[in-house]
Coordinates of C-alpha atoms in Angstrom, one line a residue:
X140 CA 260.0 57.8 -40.2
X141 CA 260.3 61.4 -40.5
X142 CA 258.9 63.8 -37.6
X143 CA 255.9 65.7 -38.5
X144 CA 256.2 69.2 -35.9
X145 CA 255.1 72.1 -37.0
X146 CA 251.6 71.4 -38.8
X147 CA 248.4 73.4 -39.9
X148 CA 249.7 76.8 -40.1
X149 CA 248.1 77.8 -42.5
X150 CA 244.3 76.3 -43.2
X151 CA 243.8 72.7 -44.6
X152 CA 247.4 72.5 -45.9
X153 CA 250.0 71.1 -44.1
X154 CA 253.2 73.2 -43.5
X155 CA 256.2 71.5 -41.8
X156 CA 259.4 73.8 -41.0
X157 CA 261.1 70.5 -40.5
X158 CA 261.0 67.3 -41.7
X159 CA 263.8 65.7 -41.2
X160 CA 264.6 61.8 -39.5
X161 CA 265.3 61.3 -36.1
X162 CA 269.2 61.2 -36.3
X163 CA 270.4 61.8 -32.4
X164 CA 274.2 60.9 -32.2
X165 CA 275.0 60.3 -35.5
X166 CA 278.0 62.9 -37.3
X167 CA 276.5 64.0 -40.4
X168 CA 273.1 64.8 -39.8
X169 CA 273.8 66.8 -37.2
X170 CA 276.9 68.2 -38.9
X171 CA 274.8 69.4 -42.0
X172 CA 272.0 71.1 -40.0
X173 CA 273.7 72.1 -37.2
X174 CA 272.3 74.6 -34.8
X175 CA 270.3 71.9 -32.5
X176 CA 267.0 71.7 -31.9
X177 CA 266.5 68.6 -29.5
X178 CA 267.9 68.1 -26.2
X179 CA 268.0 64.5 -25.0
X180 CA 268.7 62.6 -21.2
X181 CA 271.2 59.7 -21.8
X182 CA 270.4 57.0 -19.4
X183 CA 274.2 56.1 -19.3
X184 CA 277.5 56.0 -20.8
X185 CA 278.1 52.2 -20.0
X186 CA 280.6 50.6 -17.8
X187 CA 283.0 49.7 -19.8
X188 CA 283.2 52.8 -21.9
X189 CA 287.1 53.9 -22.5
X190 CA 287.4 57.8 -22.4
X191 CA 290.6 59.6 -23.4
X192 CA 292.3 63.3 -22.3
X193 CA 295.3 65.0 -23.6
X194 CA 297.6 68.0 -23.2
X195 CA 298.1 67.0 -19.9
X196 CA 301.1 68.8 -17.7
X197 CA 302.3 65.2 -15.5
X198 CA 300.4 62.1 -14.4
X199 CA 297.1 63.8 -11.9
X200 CA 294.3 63.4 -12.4
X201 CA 292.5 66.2 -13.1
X202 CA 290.5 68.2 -10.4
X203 CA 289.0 70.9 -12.6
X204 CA 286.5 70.9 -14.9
X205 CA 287.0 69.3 -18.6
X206 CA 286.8 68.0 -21.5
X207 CA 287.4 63.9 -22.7
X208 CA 286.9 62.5 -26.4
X209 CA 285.3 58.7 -27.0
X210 CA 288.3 58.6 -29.9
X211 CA 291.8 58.7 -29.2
X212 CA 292.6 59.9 -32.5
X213 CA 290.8 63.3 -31.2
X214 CA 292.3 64.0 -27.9
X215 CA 295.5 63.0 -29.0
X216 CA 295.9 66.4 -31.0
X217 CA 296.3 68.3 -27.5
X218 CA 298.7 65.6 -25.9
X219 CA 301.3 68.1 -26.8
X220 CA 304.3 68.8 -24.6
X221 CA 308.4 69.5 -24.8
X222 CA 310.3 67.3 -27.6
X223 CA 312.5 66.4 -24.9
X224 CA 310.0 64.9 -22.1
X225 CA 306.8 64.1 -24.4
X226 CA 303.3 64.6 -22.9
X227 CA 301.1 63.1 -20.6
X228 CA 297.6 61.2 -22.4
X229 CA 295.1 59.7 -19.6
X230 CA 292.7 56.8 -20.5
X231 CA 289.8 56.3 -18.6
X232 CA 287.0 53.6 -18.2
X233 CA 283.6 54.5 -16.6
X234 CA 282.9 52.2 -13.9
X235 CA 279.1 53.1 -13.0
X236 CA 276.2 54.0 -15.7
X237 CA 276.9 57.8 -16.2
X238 CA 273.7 59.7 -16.5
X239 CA 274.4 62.3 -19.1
X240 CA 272.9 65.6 -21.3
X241 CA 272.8 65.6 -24.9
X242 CA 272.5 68.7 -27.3
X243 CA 272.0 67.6 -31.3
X244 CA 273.0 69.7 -33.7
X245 CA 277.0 70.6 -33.3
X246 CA 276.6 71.9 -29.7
X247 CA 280.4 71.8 -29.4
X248 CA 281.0 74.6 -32.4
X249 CA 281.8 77.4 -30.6
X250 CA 280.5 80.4 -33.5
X251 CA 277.7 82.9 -33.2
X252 CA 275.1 81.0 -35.3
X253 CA 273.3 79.0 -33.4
X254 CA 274.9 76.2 -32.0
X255 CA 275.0 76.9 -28.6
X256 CA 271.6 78.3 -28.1
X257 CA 270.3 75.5 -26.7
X258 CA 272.9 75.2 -24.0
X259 CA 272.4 78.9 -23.1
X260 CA 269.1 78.8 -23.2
X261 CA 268.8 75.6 -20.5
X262 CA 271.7 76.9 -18.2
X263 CA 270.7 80.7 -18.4
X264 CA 267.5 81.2 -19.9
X265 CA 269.3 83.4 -22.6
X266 CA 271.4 83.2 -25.6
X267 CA 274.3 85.2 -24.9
X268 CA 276.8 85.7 -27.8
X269 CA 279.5 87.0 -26.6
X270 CA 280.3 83.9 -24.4
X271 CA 279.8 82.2 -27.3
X272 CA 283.9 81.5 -27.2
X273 CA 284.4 81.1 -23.3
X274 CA 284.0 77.2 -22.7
X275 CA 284.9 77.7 -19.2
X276 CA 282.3 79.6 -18.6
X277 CA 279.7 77.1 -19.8
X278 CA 281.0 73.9 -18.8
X279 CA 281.2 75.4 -15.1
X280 CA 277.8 76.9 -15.3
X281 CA 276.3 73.6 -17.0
X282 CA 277.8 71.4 -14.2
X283 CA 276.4 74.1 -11.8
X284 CA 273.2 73.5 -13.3
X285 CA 273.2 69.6 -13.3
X286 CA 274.3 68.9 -10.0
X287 CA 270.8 69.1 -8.8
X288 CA 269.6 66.4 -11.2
X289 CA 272.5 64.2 -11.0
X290 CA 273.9 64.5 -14.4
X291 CA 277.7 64.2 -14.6
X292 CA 278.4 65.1 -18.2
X293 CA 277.1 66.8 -21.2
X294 CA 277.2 66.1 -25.4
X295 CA 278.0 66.9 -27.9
X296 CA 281.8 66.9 -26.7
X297 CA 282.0 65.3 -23.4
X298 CA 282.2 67.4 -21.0
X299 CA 282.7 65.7 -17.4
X300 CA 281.7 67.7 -14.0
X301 CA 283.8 65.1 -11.8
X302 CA 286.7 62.8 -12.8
X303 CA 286.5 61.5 -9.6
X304 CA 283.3 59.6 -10.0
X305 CA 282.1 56.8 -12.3
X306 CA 285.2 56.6 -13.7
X307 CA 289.0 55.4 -13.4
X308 CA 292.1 55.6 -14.6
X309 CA 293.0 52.7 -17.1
X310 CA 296.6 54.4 -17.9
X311 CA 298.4 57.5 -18.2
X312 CA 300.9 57.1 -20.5
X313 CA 303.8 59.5 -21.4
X314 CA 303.4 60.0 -25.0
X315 CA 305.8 61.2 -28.3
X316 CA 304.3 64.5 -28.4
X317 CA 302.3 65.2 -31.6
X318 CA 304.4 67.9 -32.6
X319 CA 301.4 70.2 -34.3
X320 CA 300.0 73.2 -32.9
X321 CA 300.8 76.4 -31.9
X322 CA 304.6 77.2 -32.4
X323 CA 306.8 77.0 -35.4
X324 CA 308.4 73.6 -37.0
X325 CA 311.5 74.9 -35.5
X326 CA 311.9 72.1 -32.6
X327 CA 311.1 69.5 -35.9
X328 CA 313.5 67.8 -38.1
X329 CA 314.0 69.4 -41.6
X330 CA 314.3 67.3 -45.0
X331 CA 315.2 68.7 -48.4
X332 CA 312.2 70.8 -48.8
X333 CA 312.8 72.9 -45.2
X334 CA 310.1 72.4 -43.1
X335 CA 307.0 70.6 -45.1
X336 CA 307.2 68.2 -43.0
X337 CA 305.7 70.1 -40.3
X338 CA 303.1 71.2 -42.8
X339 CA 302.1 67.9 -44.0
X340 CA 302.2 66.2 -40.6
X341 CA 299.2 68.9 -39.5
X342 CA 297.2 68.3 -42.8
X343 CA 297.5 64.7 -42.1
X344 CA 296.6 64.9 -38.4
X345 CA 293.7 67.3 -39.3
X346 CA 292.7 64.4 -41.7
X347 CA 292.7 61.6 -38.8
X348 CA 290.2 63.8 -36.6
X349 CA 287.7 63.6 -39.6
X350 CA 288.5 60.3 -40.1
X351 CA 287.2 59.2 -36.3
X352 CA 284.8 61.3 -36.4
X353 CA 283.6 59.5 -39.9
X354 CA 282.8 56.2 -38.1
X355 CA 279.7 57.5 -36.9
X356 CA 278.1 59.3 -39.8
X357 CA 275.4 57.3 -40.4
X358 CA 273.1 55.2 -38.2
X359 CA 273.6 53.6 -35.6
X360 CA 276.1 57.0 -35.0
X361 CA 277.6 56.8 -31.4
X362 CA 276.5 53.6 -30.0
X363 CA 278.5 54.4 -26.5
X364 CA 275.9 57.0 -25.5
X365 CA 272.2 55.3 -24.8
X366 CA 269.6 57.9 -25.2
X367 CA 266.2 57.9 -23.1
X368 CA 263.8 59.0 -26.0
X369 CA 261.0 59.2 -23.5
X370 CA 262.6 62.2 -22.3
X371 CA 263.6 64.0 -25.5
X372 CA 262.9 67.3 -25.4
X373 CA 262.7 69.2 -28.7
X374 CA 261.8 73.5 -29.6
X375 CA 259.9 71.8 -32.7
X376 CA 257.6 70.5 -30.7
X377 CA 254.6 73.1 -30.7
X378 CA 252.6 72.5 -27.8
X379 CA 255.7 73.2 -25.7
X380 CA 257.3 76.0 -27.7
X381 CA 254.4 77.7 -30.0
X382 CA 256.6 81.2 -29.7
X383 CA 259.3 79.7 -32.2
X384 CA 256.1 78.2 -35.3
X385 CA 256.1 81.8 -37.1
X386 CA 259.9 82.3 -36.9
X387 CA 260.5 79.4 -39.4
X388 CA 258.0 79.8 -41.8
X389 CA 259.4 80.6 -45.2
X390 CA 263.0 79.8 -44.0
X391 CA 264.9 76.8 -45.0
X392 CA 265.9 74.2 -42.7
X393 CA 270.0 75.6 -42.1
X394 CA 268.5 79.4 -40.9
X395 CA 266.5 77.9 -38.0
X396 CA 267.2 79.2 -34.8
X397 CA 265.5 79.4 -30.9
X398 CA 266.3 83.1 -31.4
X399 CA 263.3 84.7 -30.1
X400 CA 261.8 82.3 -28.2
X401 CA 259.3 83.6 -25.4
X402 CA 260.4 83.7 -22.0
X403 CA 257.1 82.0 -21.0
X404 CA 258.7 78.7 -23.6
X405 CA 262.0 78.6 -22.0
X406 CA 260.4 78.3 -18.5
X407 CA 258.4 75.1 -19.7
X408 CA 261.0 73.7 -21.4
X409 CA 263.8 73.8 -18.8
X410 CA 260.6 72.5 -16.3
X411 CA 259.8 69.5 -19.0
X412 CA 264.0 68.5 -18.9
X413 CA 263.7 69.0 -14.7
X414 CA 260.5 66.4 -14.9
X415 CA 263.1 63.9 -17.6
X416 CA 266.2 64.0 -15.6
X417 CA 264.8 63.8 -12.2
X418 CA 262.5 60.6 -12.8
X419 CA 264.1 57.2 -12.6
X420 CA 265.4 56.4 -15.7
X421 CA 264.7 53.6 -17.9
X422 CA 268.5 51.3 -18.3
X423 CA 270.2 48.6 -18.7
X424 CA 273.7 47.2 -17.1
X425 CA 276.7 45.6 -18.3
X426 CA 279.1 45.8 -21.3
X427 CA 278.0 47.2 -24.5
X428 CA 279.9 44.5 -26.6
X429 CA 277.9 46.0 -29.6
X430 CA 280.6 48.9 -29.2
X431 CA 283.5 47.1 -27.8
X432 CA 283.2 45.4 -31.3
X433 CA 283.2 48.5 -33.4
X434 CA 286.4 50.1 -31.7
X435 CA 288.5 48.0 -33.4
X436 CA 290.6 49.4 -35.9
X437 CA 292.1 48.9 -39.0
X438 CA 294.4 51.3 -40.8
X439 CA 294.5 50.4 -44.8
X440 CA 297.5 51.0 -46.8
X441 CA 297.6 51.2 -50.8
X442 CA 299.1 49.2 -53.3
X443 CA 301.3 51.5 -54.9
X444 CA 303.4 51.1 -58.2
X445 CA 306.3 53.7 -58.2
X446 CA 309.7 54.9 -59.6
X447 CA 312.8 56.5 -57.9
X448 CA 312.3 59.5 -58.3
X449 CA 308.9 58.9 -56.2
X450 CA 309.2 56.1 -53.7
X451 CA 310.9 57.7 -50.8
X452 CA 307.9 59.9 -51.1
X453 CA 305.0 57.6 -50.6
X454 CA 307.2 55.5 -47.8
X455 CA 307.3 58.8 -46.4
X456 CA 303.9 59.1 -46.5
X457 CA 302.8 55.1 -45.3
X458 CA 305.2 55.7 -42.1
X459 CA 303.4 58.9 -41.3
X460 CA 300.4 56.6 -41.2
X461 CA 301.5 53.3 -39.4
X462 CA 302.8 56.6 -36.8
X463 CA 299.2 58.0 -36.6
X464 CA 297.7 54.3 -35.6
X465 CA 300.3 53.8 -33.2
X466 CA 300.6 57.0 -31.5
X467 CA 298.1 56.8 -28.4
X468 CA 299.8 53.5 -27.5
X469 CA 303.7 55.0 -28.0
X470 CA 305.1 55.0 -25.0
X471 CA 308.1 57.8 -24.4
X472 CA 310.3 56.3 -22.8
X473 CA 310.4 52.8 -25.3
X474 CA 311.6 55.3 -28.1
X475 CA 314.8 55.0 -29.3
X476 CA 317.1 58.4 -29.3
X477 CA 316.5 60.4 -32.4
X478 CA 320.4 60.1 -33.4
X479 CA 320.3 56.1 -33.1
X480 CA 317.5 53.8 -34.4
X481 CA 319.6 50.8 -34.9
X482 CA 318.2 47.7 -35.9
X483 CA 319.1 44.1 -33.8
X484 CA 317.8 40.7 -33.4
X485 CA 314.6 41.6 -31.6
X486 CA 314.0 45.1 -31.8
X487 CA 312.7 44.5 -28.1
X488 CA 312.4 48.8 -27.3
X489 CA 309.3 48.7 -29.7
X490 CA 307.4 45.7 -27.6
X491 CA 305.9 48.1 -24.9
X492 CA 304.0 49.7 -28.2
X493 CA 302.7 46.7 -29.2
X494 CA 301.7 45.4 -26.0
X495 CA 299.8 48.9 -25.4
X496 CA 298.1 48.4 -28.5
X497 CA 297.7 45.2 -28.0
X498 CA 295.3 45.3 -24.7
X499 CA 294.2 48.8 -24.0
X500 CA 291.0 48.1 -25.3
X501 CA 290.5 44.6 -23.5
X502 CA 292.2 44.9 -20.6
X503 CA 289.5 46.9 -18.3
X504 CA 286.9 44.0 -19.4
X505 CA 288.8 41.7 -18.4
X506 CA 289.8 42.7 -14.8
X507 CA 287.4 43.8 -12.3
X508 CA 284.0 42.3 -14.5
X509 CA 281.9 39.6 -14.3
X510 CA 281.5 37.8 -17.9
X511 CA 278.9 35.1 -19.2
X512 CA 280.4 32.2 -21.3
X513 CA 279.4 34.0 -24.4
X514 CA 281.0 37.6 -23.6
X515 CA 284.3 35.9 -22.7
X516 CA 284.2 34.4 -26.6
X517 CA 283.4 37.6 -27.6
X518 CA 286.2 39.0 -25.6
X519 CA 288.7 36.5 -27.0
X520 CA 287.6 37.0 -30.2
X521 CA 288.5 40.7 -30.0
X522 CA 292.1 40.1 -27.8
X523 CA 293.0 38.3 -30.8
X524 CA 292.0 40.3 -33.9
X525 CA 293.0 43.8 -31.9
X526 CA 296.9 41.7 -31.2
X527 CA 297.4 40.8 -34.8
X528 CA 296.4 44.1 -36.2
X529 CA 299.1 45.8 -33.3
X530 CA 301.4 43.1 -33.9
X531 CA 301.4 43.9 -38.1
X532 CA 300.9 47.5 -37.8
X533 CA 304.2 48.1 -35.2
X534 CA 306.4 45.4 -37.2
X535 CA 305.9 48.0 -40.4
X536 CA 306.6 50.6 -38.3
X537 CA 309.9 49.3 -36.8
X538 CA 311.4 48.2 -40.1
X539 CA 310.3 51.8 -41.7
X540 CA 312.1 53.4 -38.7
X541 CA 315.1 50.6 -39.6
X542 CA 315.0 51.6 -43.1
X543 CA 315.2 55.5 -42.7
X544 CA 312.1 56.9 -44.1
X545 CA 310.3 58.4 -41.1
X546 CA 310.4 61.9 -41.1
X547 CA 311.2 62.3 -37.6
X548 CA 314.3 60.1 -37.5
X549 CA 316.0 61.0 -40.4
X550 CA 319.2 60.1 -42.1
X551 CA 322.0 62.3 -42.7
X552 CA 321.7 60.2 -46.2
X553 CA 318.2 59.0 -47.5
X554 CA 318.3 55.5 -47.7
X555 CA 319.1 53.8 -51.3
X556 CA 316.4 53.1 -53.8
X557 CA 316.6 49.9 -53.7
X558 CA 316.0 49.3 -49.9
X559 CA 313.0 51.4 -49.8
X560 CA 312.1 49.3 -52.5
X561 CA 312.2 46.0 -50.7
X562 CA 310.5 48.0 -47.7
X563 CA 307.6 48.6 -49.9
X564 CA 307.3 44.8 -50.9
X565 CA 307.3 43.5 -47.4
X566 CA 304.8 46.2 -46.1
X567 CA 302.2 45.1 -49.0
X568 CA 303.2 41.7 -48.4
X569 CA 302.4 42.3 -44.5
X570 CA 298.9 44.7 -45.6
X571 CA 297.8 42.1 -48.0
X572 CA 298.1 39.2 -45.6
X573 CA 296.2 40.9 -43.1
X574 CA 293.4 42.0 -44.9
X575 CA 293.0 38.6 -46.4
X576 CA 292.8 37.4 -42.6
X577 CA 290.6 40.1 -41.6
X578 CA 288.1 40.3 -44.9
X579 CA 287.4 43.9 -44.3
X580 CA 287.9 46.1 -46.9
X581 CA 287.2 50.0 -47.3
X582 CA 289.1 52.5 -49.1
X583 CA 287.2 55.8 -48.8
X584 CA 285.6 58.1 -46.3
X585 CA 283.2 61.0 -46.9
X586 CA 282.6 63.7 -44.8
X587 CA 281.2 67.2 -44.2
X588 CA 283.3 70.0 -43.6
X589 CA 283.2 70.6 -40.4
X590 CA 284.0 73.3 -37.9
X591 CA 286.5 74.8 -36.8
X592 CA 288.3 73.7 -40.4
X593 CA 288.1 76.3 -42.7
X594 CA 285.6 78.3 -40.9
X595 CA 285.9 82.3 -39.9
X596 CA 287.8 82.9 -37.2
X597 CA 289.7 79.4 -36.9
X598 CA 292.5 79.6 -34.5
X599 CA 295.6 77.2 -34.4
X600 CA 296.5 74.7 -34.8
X601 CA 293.3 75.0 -37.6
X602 CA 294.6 77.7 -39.6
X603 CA 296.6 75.6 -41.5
X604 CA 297.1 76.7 -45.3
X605 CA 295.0 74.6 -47.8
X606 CA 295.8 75.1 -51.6
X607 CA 293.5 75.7 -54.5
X608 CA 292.1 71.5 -54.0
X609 CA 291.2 72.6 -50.4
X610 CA 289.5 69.9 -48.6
X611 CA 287.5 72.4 -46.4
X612 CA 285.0 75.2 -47.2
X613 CA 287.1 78.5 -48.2
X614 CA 286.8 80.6 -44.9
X615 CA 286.3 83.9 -47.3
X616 CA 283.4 82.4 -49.0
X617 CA 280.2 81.1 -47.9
X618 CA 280.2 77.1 -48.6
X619 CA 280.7 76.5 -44.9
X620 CA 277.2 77.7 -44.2
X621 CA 275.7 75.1 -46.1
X622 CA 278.2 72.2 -46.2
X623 CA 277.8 69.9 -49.0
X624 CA 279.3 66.1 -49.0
X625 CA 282.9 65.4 -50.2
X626 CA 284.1 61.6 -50.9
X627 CA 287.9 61.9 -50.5
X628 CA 291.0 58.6 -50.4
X629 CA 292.1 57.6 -47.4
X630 CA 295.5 58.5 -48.0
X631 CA 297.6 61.1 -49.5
X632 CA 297.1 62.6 -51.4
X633 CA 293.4 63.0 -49.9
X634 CA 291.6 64.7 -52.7
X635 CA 290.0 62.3 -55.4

C-alpha cells in the first residue's frame, strides 16, 4: 500500500511529492531516503530485549546519558581499551515495556542535510546546524524533553535517558579489545607485509557493522521495537503541516526537507506527539519469541580450493572471521598469553568462550520469567541450536589458534603448508556438517552505503583507505547523495 499525502495541488490532477510504502524500522528504506519525515511512539521495547554498550572504562554502570546498540556486532567497535587489560562491554536486558521515540529516515547520521531536522525541530522548535555534530547536546535536551511524557529512549540509535530503569545488567564482561580505531597499528603484531594487518582487520570490522545492520533491510526490519501506528506522526501529512506542500513540488524524493516549515506547523505538530505519547498506549506483554528467534546467528565459511603460495592467506582470513563471531563472548581473562598458545588434551582456557556464547542469549529468559509449555519448547529449541553453532564455531577457532594462523598470535615461523592444509579440511568438514544440521544457507548480503563510510567529513576509525574497488561511495564525488544498491560476498575479498 503506498501513502497518498500530498494531493490536488494543482487542479484535477493528482500530484504526490511522495509515494513511497510505509517502511518504519526497516534499514534500507530509510537508508536510501534518508532525511525523515515520520516520527513514531513505540509502545515498548519488550522485556526480554538484550541491549549492548561498549568502550566502557571498568565494570559501572553508567550514570550519564548514552548510547546502546540492539547488535553486538555494533557496540563492540567502541569496546576499545589497553592491549594489556582489554575493555569493559555491558549487556543489558530490559525488564519493563520501555515506552520509546522513533525518527525514520537515518536520524542517527549526524551531517547537515537533513537528518536531524526532525529531532531539532521536536526538542527545539528549530533546526540548528551547527549542533548538527554535538550528540551530547541532543541526547540531553531530548531526554529533557521526554521526561514529561514518560519516554525513556529515542530511535534511530538508541539513545537511553536512565540505565537505571527498565533495565539490568545481564553481564559485563572484560573483553579482547578490538584493536581498531584511533591510534596507530603500533601496539599490533606485524606479519611479513608490516602492518596490513591492522588495515585489514578495520576493513573487515567496518564490514561486520554492515553486515548487522543487513538483517533488517527489508520487512519485518527491527522486530524488537513495536510501533503505535495510531500515533504516527508524519510532515507529509497536509492538514497538519500545509507550510512544507509547495517546498517539494518539482523536487525529487532525496531533496526533501522540513526546512522552512511555519512556526504555526511546528507548534501543532509537537502538540499532536504531546496528545500520542501522553494517552495510554495500546500493548502487549511478554517475550517477543518472534525476535528471540531471529538473533540467532550463523557465520558461513567458503569452500575454498587453494595452493601454497595462497593458503596461509585465506586461513588468515577464516580465523579473522570465527574471531569476529566470537568476540562479544571472549572473555579476557580465558585468553591465553600472546607468547604461548599451546595446545593440550582439553584446551579447557577456551570453555568460558563457549559457554558465553553458548547462553547469553537464553539465559535472561530463563531466570526471573514465567513461560507457557510452548515458550519453554521454543526456548529449548533455541539453547540447543545457539550451543552447537558456539560449540563449532570456538572448536575452529581454538585449533586455528593451535595451528598458528591468527594474526594476533603469531609464530616466529608460519606454520607448514601442509598443516594449514589439514586445518582447512577439518574446518570444511566442521562448516559442512553444521550447515547440513542447520539447513540454512546464504552467501551474500547487499547493502547501501551508508553513513559515516565514505561520506565528507568521516572521522576515525571511518577514514579508513578504500582502493579503486571501494565498497563505499567516493567521499570526493557525489554517489553518497543518492546511494545506489551493492550485492557484495560475505567474505574477503568482499567485492563481487
Amino acid at each position: 500500500m503506498l501513502t497518498k499525502l500530498w494531493k490536488g495541488l494543482t487542479g484535477p490532477s493528482d500530484i504526490w511529492c511522495s509515494k513511497r510504502p510505509i517502511s518504519l524500522l526497516q534499514h534500507w528504506p530509510n537508508t536510501r531516503y534518508r532525511i525523515g519525515h515520520t516520527i513514531v511512539p513505540g509502545t515498548k521495547v519488550p522485556v526480554g530485549t538484550l541491549l549492548y554498550h561498549g568502550a566502557l572504562t571498568g565494570p559501572h554502570l553508567l550514570t550519564a546519558l548514552e548510547w546502546v546498540s540492539v547488535e553486538p556486532d555494533h557496540s563492540i567497535v567502541f569496546c576499545q581499551g589497553p592491549i594489556e587489560t582489554g575493555c569493559w562491554h555491558l549487556t543489558l536486558k530490559v525488564t519493563r515495556p520501555m515506552k520509546v521515540l522513533y525518527f525514520d529516515g537515518t536520524s542517527g547520521a549526524k551531517i547537515p542535510e537533513g537528518t536531524m531536522d526532525t529531532q531539532d525541530l521536536v526538542v527545539w522548535s528549530k533546526m540548528n546546524p551547527e549542533w548538527v555534530g554535538n550528540e551530547g547536546k541532543h541526547i540531553m535536551d531530548l531526554c529533557k524533553w521526554g521526561q514529561k511524557s514518560g519516554v525513556n529512549g529515542f530511535l534511530s540509535e538508541v539513545m537511553i535517558c536512565d540505565f537505571t530503569s527498565h533495565m539490568e545488567v545481564v553481564s559485563f564482561l572484560n573483553l579482547e579489545s578490538t584493536r581498531i580505531g584511533y591510534s596507530s597499528p603500533a601496539d599490533l603484531p606485524e606479519d611479513l607485509n608490516n602492518g596490513l594487518i591492522y588495515s585489514r582487520t578495520s576493513v573487515h570490522h567496518v564490514f561486520e557493522i554492515m553486515h548487522s545492520a543487513s538483517w533488517h533491510e527489508m520487512y519485518p526490519g527491527e522486530t524488537r521495537i513495536m510501533l503505535d501506528f495510531s500515533g504516527l506522526v508524519s510532515f507529509y501529512d497536509t492538514t497538519l503541516v500545509p507550510s512544507l506542500v509547495p517546498r517539494c513540488v518539482g523536487l525529487d524524493r532525496w531533496d526533501h526537507r522540513v526546512e522552512g516549515i511555519s512556526s504555526e506547523d511546528i507548534e501543532r505538530v509537537q502538540d499532536r506527539l504531546a496528545q500520542a505519547l501522553i494517552r495510554p498506549p495500546v500493548t502487549t506483554s511478554g517475550i517477543d519469541w518472534k525476535t528471540v528467534l531471529r538473533v540467532v546467528m550463523m557465520q558461513y565459511l567458503v569452500n575454498m580450493t587453494l595452493d601454497d603460495r595462497s593458503i596461509f592467506r585465506h586461513a588468515q582470513q577464516v580465523q579473522r572471521r570465527l574471531r569476529t563471531v566470537l568476540l562479544p563472548y571472549t572473555v579476557f581473562a580465558a585468553l591465553p598469553p600472546n607468547t604461548s598458545v599451546t595446545a593440550n588434551a582439553t584446551n579447557s582456557w577456551a570453555a568460558p568462550i563457549f559457554q558465553e556464547c553458548a547462553i547469553l542469549h537464553t539465559t535472561s529468559i530463563a531466570h526471573g520469567t514465567t513461560l507457557m509449555p510452548s515458550e519453554r519448547l521454543l526456548l529449548e529449541a533455541v539453547r540447543e541450536t545457539t550451543r552447537e553453532i558456539c560449540r563449532v564455531i570456538t572448536k575452529m577457532w581454538v585449533s586455528g589458534m593451535m595451528t598458528g594462523v591468527d594474526p594476533l598470535y603469531p609464530r616466529e615461523q608460519h606454520p607448514k603448508a601442509d598443516h594449514i592444509h589439514t586445518l582447512m579440511g577439518e574446518w570444511k568438514e566442521d562448516v559442512t556438517q553444521l550447515m547440513s544440521w542447520l539447513d540454512w544457507s546464504v552467501w551474500e548480503m547487499c547493502y547501501l552505503p551508508t553513513w559515516p563510510f565514505g561520506f565528507p567529513g568521516a572521522e576515525p576509525p571511518f577514514q579508513v583507505q578504500w582502493d579503486s574497488a571501494s565498497l563505499w561511495p567516493d567521499p570526493n564525488k557525489g554517489e553518497w547523495k543518492r546511494p545506489q544498491p551493492k550485492c557484495i560476498r560475505r567474505l574477503e575479498p568482499y567485492g563481487l
